[in-house]
Amino acid sequence: MSEIKQISECFIKPEFEIEDSKRQYYLNALQLSLLQLNYIHISYIFKKPSNYSPLSHLKKLKFSLSKALVYFYPLAGRLETAQSEDEHSCLIYVNCLKGPGVRVVHASVLSIDICHVLSTNSDVPSILGCLIDLGEGQVVNYDGHSRPLLSVQLTELADAVVLGISVNHCVVDGTSYNHFHQTWSHLFMGSLSSSMSRPLIQNPAVKMPYLDPSEFLSRSASHSGSQFRERFFHFSVSSIKNLKAFVNKESLRNGTHEPVSSFKALSGFIWRCITRARRINPSELTSCTLPVNARPRFHPPLSQDYFGSYYTRAKASAKVGELLENNVGWAASLLHRALLSLDDKAVKTLFERAFDEGPQLLSPSLSLSSNDVVVAGSNRFNIYGPEFGLGVPVGCRGGYGNKYDGKVNCYLGNEGQGSVGLELCLEHKTMTSLLLDQEFMAFVSYQNSDSNLISRI
């Protein structure tokens, strides 16, 4: 691959300080549990306009970013730790005024085109990692003490423009990040109205029972392109409808009368297909985990505008043989019941226990069982809405962050609501087996989600 050329870098602060930004932003216990994991990495790929002026575009990006940071001011700060030797504890929080701000990088690699980036070849991960600042797998959320909490990289390709985002997962979850991204886009386009929601930023302080990071911080090995294969699969609107109908028919045959949503149907389907492709012992356990936005599960529900990470996890488990002997409707029903169990009482208990007992730090992703599947992200986030003056994105991809065998990232498909794009990371032999799975491929519309959209532009 041709070497990427960095043209410039700078740091962006909020356009002006507000009184709230002078206070510390405390991380809740569930946010602190992510300290050992990677940043969120995501890149938006745009077709390059014929009259594209990178310097003019970059100037407008930085100006609108400074405006967005007025409302999302923690993203411009840095993590800070206050130690208490008497209690043998520490308090990690965001100092919203510390540090130079959000890093913005301008780069180019004109020898690469849009089809190269959106292909499913084995060298794609190395390309995508170069298009995202802080995209290397060694950077973890704890590094927000010395690294920007948000970094933006604008890269010009031969026929495309890529907006690469790296954001500290301790500070935002998918819902908060999506809120910020949508607001930034509206400000860029000059369409932010006074009626648009602003983030609600508040958390109680949570102490950790450690004095030094050496007591809790460990790092996983960086993502290796030779260790895993990554593929992007597209499920069209009609394919998802057919899959949902198929799964619900099987669920009804199993005696389950509660309808299963499209996302649960797809997650159960993916779990079962990946497990079959792994060819593991039927007596072993397998699980499927779905990170879930907890805000609407409280009663009354929390506002979707609450900044930070308000998430939990739904997990379904079964023996491999049991999962494969039963139909996909059975697998989807397990996930359905796991999600139903996350009611107001369950999520309140989770947050109260985390606050009382302190954060339970998640181990680096690569230490998960090789039998597990994690379906992260959401097709509810409108990734094709924010345009930044470049029109509708032709694709969206992740970087190195939190990639491991069995990780599935879910995006809205390029046909809009109802379609889904899935980014799968699997061991080489498992991916090869999955690509030969007739049941799986029968529902896949095409492997390169964005080829049809490119041809229409």
PDB file of N, CA, C and O in Angstrom, residues 33-56:
ATOM      1  N   SER A  33     -15.482   1.135  33.352  1.00  0.00           N
ATOM      2  CA  SER A  33     -15.212  -0.276  33.067  1.00  0.00           C
ATOM      3  C   SER A  33     -14.573  -0.483  31.698  1.00  0.00           C
ATOM      4  O   SER A  33     -14.029  -1.544  31.404  1.00  0.00           O
ATOM      5  N   LEU A  34     -14.594   0.553  30.853  1.00  0.00           N
ATOM      6  CA  LEU A  34     -14.066   0.450  29.489  1.00  0.00           C
ATOM      7  C   LEU A  34     -12.629   0.948  29.366  1.00  0.00           C
ATOM      8  O   LEU A  34     -12.096   1.037  28.258  1.00  0.00           O
ATOM      9  N   LEU A  35     -11.975   1.272  30.467  1.00  0.00           N
ATOM     10  CA  LEU A  35     -10.660   1.901  30.422  1.00  0.00           C
ATOM     11  C   LEU A  35      -9.627   1.096  29.642  1.00  0.00           C
ATOM     12  O   LEU A  35      -8.714   1.664  29.036  1.00  0.00           O
ATOM     13  N   GLN A  36      -9.748  -0.239  29.652  1.00  0.00           N
ATOM     14  CA  GLN A  36      -8.733  -1.073  29.003  1.00  0.00           C
ATOM     15  C   GLN A  36      -9.030  -1.347  27.533  1.00  0.00           C
ATOM     16  O   GLN A  36      -8.205  -1.943  26.839  1.00  0.00           O
ATOM     17  N   LEU A  37     -10.204  -0.945  27.049  1.00  0.00           N
ATOM     18  CA  LEU A  37     -10.587  -1.230  25.672  1.00  0.00           C
ATOM     19  C   LEU A  37     -10.179  -0.093  24.746  1.00  0.00           C
ATOM     20  O   LEU A  37      -9.779   0.984  25.177  1.00  0.00           O
ATOM     21  N   ASN A  38     -10.300  -0.321  23.446  1.00  0.00           N
ATOM     22  CA  ASN A  38      -9.884   0.666  22.445  1.00  0.00           C
ATOM     23  C   ASN A  38     -10.900   1.785  22.281  1.00  0.00           C
ATOM     24  O   ASN A  38     -12.057   1.682  22.685  1.00  0.00           O
ATOM     25  N   TYR A  39     -10.449   2.843  21.629  1.00  0.00           N
ATOM     26  CA  TYR A  39     -11.329   3.918  21.191  1.00  0.00           C
ATOM     27  C   TYR A  39     -12.346   3.374  20.180  1.00  0.00           C
ATOM     28  O   TYR A  39     -12.137   2.328  19.562  1.00  0.00           O
ATOM     29  N   ILE A  40     -13.434   4.092  20.000  1.00  0.00           N
ATOM     30  CA  ILE A  40     -14.348   3.828  18.887  1.00  0.00           C
ATOM     31  C   ILE A  40     -13.700   4.366  17.618  1.00  0.00           C
ATOM     32  O   ILE A  40     -13.234   5.511  17.585  1.00  0.00           O
ATOM     33  N   HIS A  41     -13.638   3.552  16.575  1.00  0.00           N
ATOM     34  CA  HIS A  41     -13.074   3.967  15.291  1.00  0.00           C
ATOM     35  C   HIS A  41     -14.143   3.824  14.217  1.00  0.00           C
ATOM     36  O   HIS A  41     -14.770   2.780  14.087  1.00  0.00           O
ATOM     37  N   ILE A  42     -14.329   4.873  13.456  1.00  0.00           N
ATOM     38  CA  ILE A  42     -15.303   4.811  12.366  1.00  0.00           C
ATOM     39  C   ILE A  42     -14.880   5.768  11.261  1.00  0.00           C
ATOM     40  O   ILE A  42     -14.374   6.875  11.529  1.00  0.00           O
ATOM     41  N   SER A  43     -15.032   5.335  10.022  1.00  0.00           N
ATOM     42  CA  SER A  43     -14.669   6.202   8.893  1.00  0.00           C
ATOM     43  C   SER A  43     -15.846   6.295   7.933  1.00  0.00           C
ATOM     44  O   SER A  43     -16.516   5.296   7.646  1.00  0.00           O
ATOM     45  N   TYR A  44     -16.083   7.498   7.450  1.00  0.00           N
ATOM     46  CA  TYR A  44     -17.158   7.781   6.496  1.00  0.00           C
ATOM     47  C   TYR A  44     -16.511   8.077   5.145  1.00  0.00           C
ATOM     48  O   TYR A  44     -15.647   8.955   5.041  1.00  0.00           O
ATOM     49  N   ILE A  45     -16.932   7.343   4.132  1.00  0.00           N
ATOM     50  CA  ILE A  45     -16.324   7.465   2.808  1.00  0.00           C
ATOM     51  C   ILE A  45     -17.279   8.207   1.882  1.00  0.00           C
ATOM     52  O   ILE A  45     -18.438   7.804   1.728  1.00  0.00           O
ATOM     53  N   PHE A  46     -16.795   9.303   1.291  1.00  0.00           N
ATOM     54  CA  PHE A  46     -17.601  10.139   0.401  1.00  0.00           C
ATOM     55  C   PHE A  46     -17.008  10.138  -1.003  1.00  0.00           C
ATOM     56  O   PHE A  46     -15.780  10.088  -1.164  1.00  0.00           O
ATOM     57  N   LYS A  47     -17.852  10.210  -1.989  1.00  0.00           N
ATOM     58  CA  LYS A  47     -17.403  10.428  -3.356  1.00  0.00           C
ATOM     59  C   LYS A  47     -16.879  11.858  -3.457  1.00  0.00           C
ATOM     60  O   LYS A  47     -17.523  12.808  -3.007  1.00  0.00           O
ATOM     61  N   LYS A  48     -15.684  12.039  -4.031  1.00  0.00           N
ATOM     62  CA  LYS A  48     -15.082  13.373  -4.091  1.00  0.00           C
ATOM     63  C   LYS A  48     -15.739  14.206  -5.192  1.00  0.00           C
ATOM     64  O   LYS A  48     -15.755  13.804  -6.360  1.00  0.00           O
ATOM     65  N   PRO A  49     -16.285  15.380  -4.828  1.00  0.00           N
ATOM     66  CA  PRO A  49     -16.881  16.252  -5.851  1.00  0.00           C
ATOM     67  C   PRO A  49     -15.831  16.721  -6.859  1.00  0.00           C
ATOM     68  O   PRO A  49     -14.640  16.834  -6.534  1.00  0.00           O
ATOM     69  N   SER A  50     -16.252  17.018  -8.056  1.00  0.00           N
ATOM     70  CA  SER A  50     -15.316  17.452  -9.108  1.00  0.00           C
ATOM     71  C   SER A  50     -14.653  18.784  -8.773  1.00  0.00           C
ATOM     72  O   SER A  50     -13.529  19.050  -9.182  1.00  0.00           O
ATOM     73  N   ASN A  51     -15.356  19.625  -8.008  1.00  0.00           N
ATOM     74  CA  ASN A  51     -14.817  20.945  -7.651  1.00  0.00           C
ATOM     75  C   ASN A  51     -14.284  20.969  -6.220  1.00  0.00           C
ATOM     76  O   ASN A  51     -14.240  22.017  -5.578  1.00  0.00           O
ATOM     77  N   TYR A  52     -13.881  19.810  -5.708  1.00  0.00           N
ATOM     78  CA  TYR A  52     -13.486  19.707  -4.303  1.00  0.00           C
ATOM     79  C   TYR A  52     -12.247  20.543  -3.997  1.00  0.00           C
ATOM     80  O   TYR A  52     -11.221  20.455  -4.692  1.00  0.00           O
ATOM     81  N   SER A  53     -12.359  21.352  -2.927  1.00  0.00           N
ATOM     82  CA  SER A  53     -11.236  22.157  -2.442  1.00  0.00           C
ATOM     83  C   SER A  53     -10.921  21.720  -1.017  1.00  0.00           C
ATOM     84  O   SER A  53     -11.650  22.073  -0.084  1.00  0.00           O
ATOM     85  N   PRO A  54      -9.874  20.908  -0.817  1.00  0.00           N
ATOM     86  CA  PRO A  54      -9.606  20.360   0.512  1.00  0.00           C
ATOM     87  C   PRO A  54      -9.372  21.415   1.583  1.00  0.00           C
ATOM     88  O   PRO A  54      -9.842  21.269   2.710  1.00  0.00           O
ATOM     89  N   LEU A  55      -8.673  22.475   1.260  1.00  0.00           N
ATOM     90  CA  LEU A  55      -8.387  23.497   2.273  1.00  0.00           C
ATOM     91  C   LEU A  55      -9.654  24.231   2.691  1.00  0.00           C
ATOM     92  O   LEU A  55      -9.862  24.520   3.877  1.00  0.00           O
ATOM     93  N   SER A  56     -10.503  24.543   1.717  1.00  0.00           N
ATOM     94  CA  SER A  56     -11.770  25.205   2.027  1.00  0.00           C
ATOM     95  C   SER A  56     -12.671  24.299   2.851  1.00  0.00           C
ATOM     96  O   SER A  56     -13.311  24.730   3.818  1.00  0.00           O
TER      97      SER A  56
END
